[in-house]
């Protein structure tokens, strides 16, 4: 029971996302941070206000963390298609091989 | 990027890179703004008195008290990247050895930009007054305009030998140090560097430090 609870907590903290989601997350993080950096410099330069530039930069970074770190469903749109258990002949023959070996040993 | 922890690490890593690049751009943007500082300074009262370095000292030294009037326009030094401007007045005179100068600071002042007012060494009432004077602007070039009349020096200067009376060819130099939010520290320069012009004026006429008053009933003073 405690194991199951722990498993759920671990899954939540882990925040796994599928491979397409990982690609999207990386592109998004890079693009948003670069754009935030550019905006913070340009706004600060034209308004001649460095405190504002800092606030925009830090705010944009916080936004990026929020966008990319939690495992949003958007990142799980292409789950990995695992093959079914024990369905393919190749796998069963391998299992049979293992059984035969055991019989040899338990003679 | 397969779990939250690696995503945090990757985003933070790129954030530090972006922050560094933006800071480098901000520091570089300073060179695109012209600097045209100018100042005139002259002495109004020069005295040399005998005194002690501190209350319990047995050493007796001579101290020069140089009062001056200063008019400066350092407003072009204030950009969005300026945190503070440190202005200081030095008294310089040649030393006996070749190519050496005696130099001592007689007065200095920190002028903060409004973006750095919260860092100034003022009490709550003066801080409020300072912030009000900026009137909500993010940079206030008028803080760079100085007009001091018969200013008492902050520091009384002497020579390591303890003797400073009757020195001639002494000149007062005005200097500044721009302390940016990001970037290199820069000082007053004697040459042009692109859009940054050299300090116009800023040196007083040569004057001499007088001899000590003779002891005809004159009491020796401790200059404090």
Short mmCIF file of C-alpha atoms in Angstrom, two decimals:
data_model
loop_
_atom_site.label_atom_id
_atom_site.label_comp_id
_atom_site.label_asym_id
_atom_site.label_seq_id
_atom_site.Cartn_x
_atom_site.Cartn_y
_atom_site.Cartn_z
CA UNK A 1 0.00 0.00 0.00
CA UNK A 2 2.76 2.36 0.98
CA UNK A 3 4.67 1.12 -2.02
CA UNK A 4 1.88 2.13 -4.35
CA UNK A 5 1.67 5.58 -2.76
CA UNK A 6 5.40 6.01 -3.08
CA UNK A 7 5.17 4.91 -6.73
CA UNK A 8 2.55 7.58 -7.41
CA UNK A 9 4.66 10.26 -5.73
CA UNK A 10 7.70 9.15 -7.68
CA UNK A 11 5.80 9.33 -10.96
CA UNK A 12 4.52 12.80 -10.17
CA UNK A 13 7.94 14.14 -9.20
CA UNK A 14 9.59 12.37 -12.13
CA UNK A 15 7.34 14.06 -14.64
CA UNK A 16 8.15 11.76 -17.55
CA UNK A 17 7.19 12.90 -21.00
CA UNK A 18 7.41 11.07 -24.29
CA UNK A 19 10.11 11.67 -26.91
CA UNK A 20 8.11 14.03 -29.12
CA UNK A 21 7.26 15.95 -25.97
CA UNK A 22 10.92 16.17 -25.05
CA UNK A 23 11.78 17.61 -28.45
CA UNK A 24 8.98 20.16 -28.11
CA UNK A 25 10.05 21.07 -24.57
CA UNK A 26 13.64 21.69 -25.64
CA UNK A 27 12.69 23.83 -28.63
CA UNK A 28 10.19 25.79 -26.53
CA UNK A 29 12.64 26.43 -23.70
CA UNK A 30 15.39 27.64 -26.05
CA UNK A 31 13.08 29.86 -28.10
CA UNK A 32 11.26 31.43 -25.14
CA UNK A 33 14.44 32.17 -23.20
CA UNK A 34 16.18 33.68 -26.23
CA UNK A 35 13.16 35.85 -27.04
CA UNK A 36 12.80 36.93 -23.40
CA UNK A 37 16.47 37.91 -23.36
CA UNK A 38 16.09 39.95 -26.53
CA UNK A 39 12.91 41.66 -25.29
CA UNK A 40 14.41 42.49 -21.90
CA UNK A 41 17.45 44.14 -23.52
CA UNK A 42 15.46 46.09 -26.13
CA UNK A 43 12.79 47.31 -23.70
CA UNK A 44 15.44 48.30 -21.17
CA UNK A 45 17.53 50.05 -23.81
CA UNK A 46 14.72 52.09 -25.33
CA UNK A 47 13.14 52.98 -22.00
CA UNK A 48 16.60 53.46 -20.46
CA UNK A 49 15.53 51.49 -17.39
CA UNK A 50 17.74 48.65 -16.23
CA UNK A 51 15.49 47.63 -13.33
CA UNK A 52 12.70 46.98 -15.83
CA UNK A 53 15.02 44.92 -18.03
CA UNK A 54 15.91 42.78 -15.04
CA UNK A 55 12.27 42.29 -14.07
CA UNK A 56 11.28 41.27 -17.60
CA UNK A 57 14.20 38.85 -17.81
CA UNK A 58 13.48 37.15 -14.50
CA UNK A 59 9.73 37.07 -15.13
CA UNK A 60 10.23 35.51 -18.56
CA UNK A 61 12.55 32.90 -17.09
CA UNK A 62 9.99 31.97 -14.43
CA UNK A 63 7.41 31.65 -17.22
CA UNK A 64 9.73 29.31 -19.13
CA UNK A 65 10.15 27.09 -16.08
CA UNK A 66 6.39 26.94 -15.67
CA UNK A 67 5.94 26.12 -19.34
CA UNK A 68 8.53 23.40 -19.67
CA UNK A 69 9.15 21.65 -16.32
CA UNK A 70 5.75 20.24 -15.27
CA UNK A 71 4.67 17.25 -17.40
CA UNK A 72 1.82 18.96 -19.20
CA UNK A 73 -0.47 16.67 -21.25
CA UNK A 74 0.75 18.58 -24.32
CA UNK A 75 4.04 16.74 -23.95
CA UNK A 76 2.41 13.32 -23.78
CA UNK A 77 0.51 13.42 -27.06
CA UNK A 78 2.75 10.78 -28.66
CA UNK A 79 3.20 8.03 -26.11
CA UNK A 80 5.71 5.31 -26.95
CA UNK A 81 3.99 2.27 -28.54
CA UNK A 82 5.41 -0.72 -26.74
CA UNK A 83 5.08 -4.10 -28.41
CA UNK A 84 2.44 -6.46 -26.82
CA UNK A 85 3.71 -8.99 -24.20
CA UNK A 86 4.44 -12.49 -25.53
CA UNK A 87 2.65 -11.97 -28.90
CA UNK A 88 5.52 -12.38 -31.43
CA UNK A 89 6.90 -15.74 -32.44
CA UNK A 90 10.49 -14.58 -32.10
CA UNK A 91 10.06 -13.89 -28.43
CA UNK A 92 8.27 -17.18 -27.62
CA UNK A 93 10.97 -19.24 -29.28
CA UNK A 94 13.54 -17.47 -27.15
CA UNK A 95 11.47 -18.29 -24.08
CA UNK A 96 11.22 -21.91 -25.18
CA UNK A 97 14.98 -22.02 -25.55
CA UNK A 98 15.35 -20.88 -21.97
CA UNK A 99 12.93 -23.57 -20.78
CA UNK A 100 14.86 -26.31 -22.62
CA UNK A 101 18.08 -25.21 -20.97
CA UNK A 102 16.51 -25.37 -17.55
CA UNK A 103 15.30 -28.92 -18.21
CA UNK A 104 18.85 -29.89 -19.06
CA UNK A 105 20.09 -28.55 -15.76
CA UNK A 106 17.37 -30.00 -13.60
CA UNK A 107 18.03 -33.52 -14.84
CA UNK B 1 14.71 16.08 -20.90
CA UNK B 2 12.88 12.93 -19.95
CA UNK B 3 12.08 13.96 -16.38
CA UNK B 4 11.40 17.17 -14.50
CA UNK B 5 14.84 17.35 -12.94
CA UNK B 6 16.73 17.30 -16.24
CA UNK B 7 14.34 19.87 -17.68
CA UNK B 8 15.02 22.16 -14.71
CA UNK B 9 18.76 21.72 -15.18
CA UNK B 10 18.64 22.39 -18.92
CA UNK B 11 16.41 25.47 -18.65
CA UNK B 12 18.54 26.93 -15.86
CA UNK B 13 21.70 26.29 -17.83
CA UNK B 14 20.39 28.14 -20.85
CA UNK B 15 19.06 30.92 -18.62
CA UNK B 16 22.55 31.63 -17.28
CA UNK B 17 23.87 31.76 -20.84
CA UNK B 18 21.14 34.20 -21.91
CA UNK B 19 21.72 36.34 -18.80
CA UNK B 20 25.43 36.54 -19.57
CA UNK B 21 24.85 37.55 -23.19
CA UNK B 22 22.28 40.21 -22.24
CA UNK B 23 24.66 41.61 -19.61
CA UNK B 24 27.47 41.75 -22.18
CA UNK B 25 25.17 43.64 -24.59
CA UNK B 26 24.17 46.09 -21.85
CA UNK B 27 27.83 46.73 -20.97
CA UNK B 28 28.70 47.20 -24.66
CA UNK B 29 25.80 49.64 -25.14
CA UNK B 30 27.66 52.10 -22.89
CA UNK B 31 30.23 52.68 -25.59
CA UNK B 32 27.54 53.90 -27.99
CA UNK B 33 26.70 56.86 -25.73
CA UNK B 34 29.01 59.91 -25.81
CA UNK B 35 30.64 61.18 -22.63
CA UNK B 36 31.49 64.87 -22.31
CA UNK B 37 32.48 65.60 -18.71
CA UNK B 38 33.75 69.05 -17.76
CA UNK B 39 34.66 70.83 -14.55
CA UNK B 40 36.34 73.93 -13.14
CA UNK B 41 37.91 73.97 -9.71
CA UNK B 42 39.72 76.60 -7.72
CA UNK B 43 40.96 76.94 -4.18
CA UNK B 44 39.30 79.46 -1.89
CA UNK B 45 41.26 79.06 1.34
CA UNK B 46 44.46 77.16 2.10
CA UNK B 47 45.84 76.67 5.60
CA UNK B 48 48.53 74.51 7.13
CA UNK B 49 48.16 73.66 10.80
CA UNK B 50 49.96 71.42 13.25
CA UNK B 51 48.04 68.49 14.64
CA UNK B 52 48.03 64.85 15.71
CA UNK B 53 46.92 61.86 13.55
CA UNK B 54 44.52 60.80 16.33
CA UNK B 55 43.81 61.76 19.92
CA UNK B 56 46.34 59.56 21.74
CA UNK B 57 49.19 59.91 19.25
CA UNK B 58 52.44 61.50 20.42
CA UNK B 59 53.44 62.32 16.84
CA UNK B 60 52.97 65.89 15.72
CA UNK B 61 52.31 66.37 12.00
CA UNK B 62 51.46 69.23 9.70
CA UNK B 63 48.10 69.11 7.96
CA UNK B 64 46.90 71.11 4.96
CA UNK B 65 43.26 72.18 4.90
CA UNK B 66 42.34 73.15 1.33
CA UNK B 67 38.91 74.66 0.80
CA UNK B 68 37.75 74.83 -2.82
CA UNK B 69 34.93 75.80 -5.15
CA UNK B 70 33.91 73.24 -7.77
CA UNK B 71 31.57 73.54 -10.76
CA UNK B 72 31.20 70.29 -12.72
CA UNK B 73 28.93 68.86 -15.37
CA UNK B 74 29.16 65.09 -15.17
CA UNK B 75 25.60 64.47 -16.36
CA UNK B 76 26.68 62.71 -19.58
CA UNK B 77 28.23 59.95 -17.46
CA UNK B 78 24.81 58.77 -16.29
CA UNK B 79 23.35 56.06 -18.55
CA UNK B 80 20.84 53.31 -17.83
CA UNK B 81 23.79 51.13 -16.89
CA UNK B 82 25.27 53.60 -14.37
CA UNK B 83 24.85 52.51 -10.78
CA UNK B 84 26.95 55.13 -9.03
CA UNK B 85 29.37 57.89 -9.83
CA UNK B 86 32.29 58.37 -7.46
CA UNK B 87 33.74 61.89 -7.69
CA UNK B 88 36.90 62.79 -5.81
CA UNK B 89 39.25 65.77 -5.63
CA UNK B 90 42.95 65.15 -5.19
CA UNK B 91 45.79 67.52 -4.39
CA UNK B 92 48.87 66.65 -6.44
CA UNK B 93 52.38 68.05 -6.38
CA UNK B 94 55.68 66.80 -7.79
CA UNK B 95 57.99 64.70 -5.63
CA UNK B 96 61.73 65.18 -5.39
CA UNK B 97 62.40 61.97 -7.34
CA UNK B 98 61.94 62.14 -11.10
CA UNK B 99 58.55 61.31 -12.67
CA UNK B 100 56.85 60.90 -9.31
CA UNK B 101 53.88 62.77 -7.93
CA UNK B 102 52.53 63.18 -4.46
CA UNK B 103 48.80 62.64 -4.48
CA UNK B 104 46.25 62.87 -1.68
CA UNK B 105 42.44 62.89 -1.74
CA UNK B 106 40.90 65.89 -0.01
CA UNK B 107 37.22 65.33 -0.83
CA UNK B 108 34.98 62.67 -2.34
CA UNK B 109 31.32 61.95 -2.88
CA UNK B 110 29.13 59.07 -4.08
CA UNK B 111 26.36 60.10 -6.46
CA UNK B 112 23.84 57.29 -6.97
CA UNK B 113 21.62 56.87 -9.99
CA UNK B 114 17.89 56.57 -9.09
CA UNK B 115 18.07 52.85 -9.89
CA UNK B 116 20.59 52.47 -7.04
CA UNK B 117 19.11 54.89 -4.49
CA UNK B 118 18.14 52.03 -2.21
CA UNK B 119 21.84 51.23 -1.84
CA UNK B 120 22.90 54.69 -0.68
CA UNK B 121 24.14 55.21 2.85
CA UNK B 122 21.32 57.49 3.96
CA UNK B 123 18.76 57.40 6.73
CA UNK B 124 15.05 56.95 5.94
CA UNK B 125 14.23 60.67 5.76
CA UNK B 126 17.10 61.62 3.46
CA UNK B 127 16.49 58.54 1.33
CA UNK B 128 12.88 59.58 0.79
CA UNK B 129 14.04 63.05 -0.20
CA UNK B 130 16.55 61.59 -2.61
CA UNK B 131 14.00 59.34 -4.25
CA UNK B 132 11.55 62.24 -4.58
CA UNK B 133 14.19 64.35 -6.28
CA UNK B 134 14.40 61.80 -9.09
CA UNK B 135 10.66 62.26 -9.68
CA UNK B 136 10.16 58.68 -10.85
CA UNK B 137 12.71 58.89 -13.68
CA UNK B 138 14.97 55.90 -14.12
CA UNK B 139 18.06 58.04 -14.79
CA UNK B 140 18.58 61.57 -13.50
CA UNK B 141 21.48 63.31 -15.26
CA UNK B 142 20.97 66.47 -13.21
CA UNK B 143 22.58 64.64 -10.29
CA UNK B 144 25.83 64.92 -12.21
CA UNK B 145 25.80 68.71 -12.08
CA UNK B 146 27.83 69.82 -9.09
CA UNK B 147 28.16 73.36 -7.77
CA UNK B 148 30.13 73.62 -4.55
CA UNK B 149 31.13 76.98 -3.10
CA UNK B 150 33.93 77.25 -0.57
CA UNK B 151 33.57 73.56 0.20
CA UNK B 152 35.30 72.35 3.36
CA UNK B 153 37.52 69.38 2.55
CA UNK B 154 36.64 65.97 3.98
CA UNK B 155 40.23 65.06 4.66
CA UNK B 156 43.20 67.06 5.90
CA UNK B 157 46.28 65.89 4.09
CA UNK B 158 49.89 65.49 5.04
CA UNK B 159 53.07 63.96 3.69
CA UNK B 160 54.60 60.72 5.06
CA UNK B 161 57.41 62.81 6.54
CA UNK B 162 54.86 64.81 8.51
CA UNK B 163 55.96 68.04 6.85
CA UNK B 164 53.78 69.66 4.25
CA UNK B 165 54.14 73.38 4.90
CA UNK B 166 55.65 75.60 2.21
CA UNK B 167 55.11 73.18 -0.68
CA UNK B 168 54.62 74.81 -4.06
CA UNK B 169 53.27 73.76 -7.44
CA UNK B 170 50.28 72.04 -5.83
CA UNK B 171 47.27 71.54 -8.10
CA UNK B 172 43.77 70.22 -7.38
CA UNK B 173 42.52 67.55 -9.79
CA UNK B 174 38.90 66.49 -10.16
CA UNK B 175 38.49 62.78 -10.93
CA UNK B 176 35.55 60.43 -11.34
CA UNK B 177 34.92 56.70 -11.36
CA UNK B 178 31.83 55.40 -13.12
CA UNK B 179 30.53 52.26 -11.42
CA UNK B 180 28.14 50.43 -13.77
CA UNK B 181 25.50 47.79 -13.05
CA UNK B 182 27.23 45.45 -15.51
CA UNK B 183 30.55 46.08 -17.21
CA UNK B 184 34.01 47.46 -16.52
CA UNK B 185 34.88 50.24 -14.08
CA UNK B 186 36.07 53.37 -15.85
CA UNK B 187 37.90 56.42 -14.52
CA UNK B 188 38.38 59.97 -15.74
CA UNK B 189 40.56 59.84 -18.81
CA UNK B 190 43.02 62.29 -20.28
CA UNK B 191 42.45 61.16 -23.86
CA UNK B 192 39.56 60.66 -26.30
CA UNK B 193 38.24 57.12 -26.74
CA UNK B 194 35.70 57.03 -29.59
CA UNK B 195 32.59 58.78 -28.29
CA UNK B 196 34.08 59.20 -24.83
CA UNK B 197 35.80 62.57 -24.72
CA UNK B 198 38.60 63.42 -22.32
CA UNK B 199 37.84 65.34 -19.16
CA UNK B 200 37.61 69.03 -20.06
CA UNK B 201 39.18 71.20 -17.37
CA UNK B 202 39.17 69.56 -13.97
CA UNK B 203 42.57 70.89 -12.92
CA UNK B 204 43.08 74.00 -10.81
CA UNK B 205 45.81 76.57 -11.18
CA UNK B 206 49.00 75.83 -9.29
CA UNK B 207 49.07 77.17 -5.76
CA UNK B 208 51.33 76.76 -2.78
CA UNK B 209 50.78 75.49 0.72
CA UNK B 210 51.73 78.27 3.10
CA UNK B 211 54.24 78.11 5.90
CA UNK B 212 53.06 77.38 9.42
CA UNK B 213 51.98 80.38 11.44
CA UNK B 214 54.77 81.50 13.77
CA UNK B 215 54.14 80.99 17.47
CA UNK B 216 53.26 84.58 18.40
CA UNK B 217 50.44 83.63 20.69
CA UNK B 218 48.86 81.38 18.00
CA UNK B 219 47.56 78.15 19.51
CA UNK B 220 48.20 74.89 17.65
CA UNK B 221 44.95 73.37 16.42
CA UNK B 222 43.99 69.71 16.04
CA UNK B 223 42.22 69.65 12.69
CA UNK B 224 39.06 67.59 13.31
#
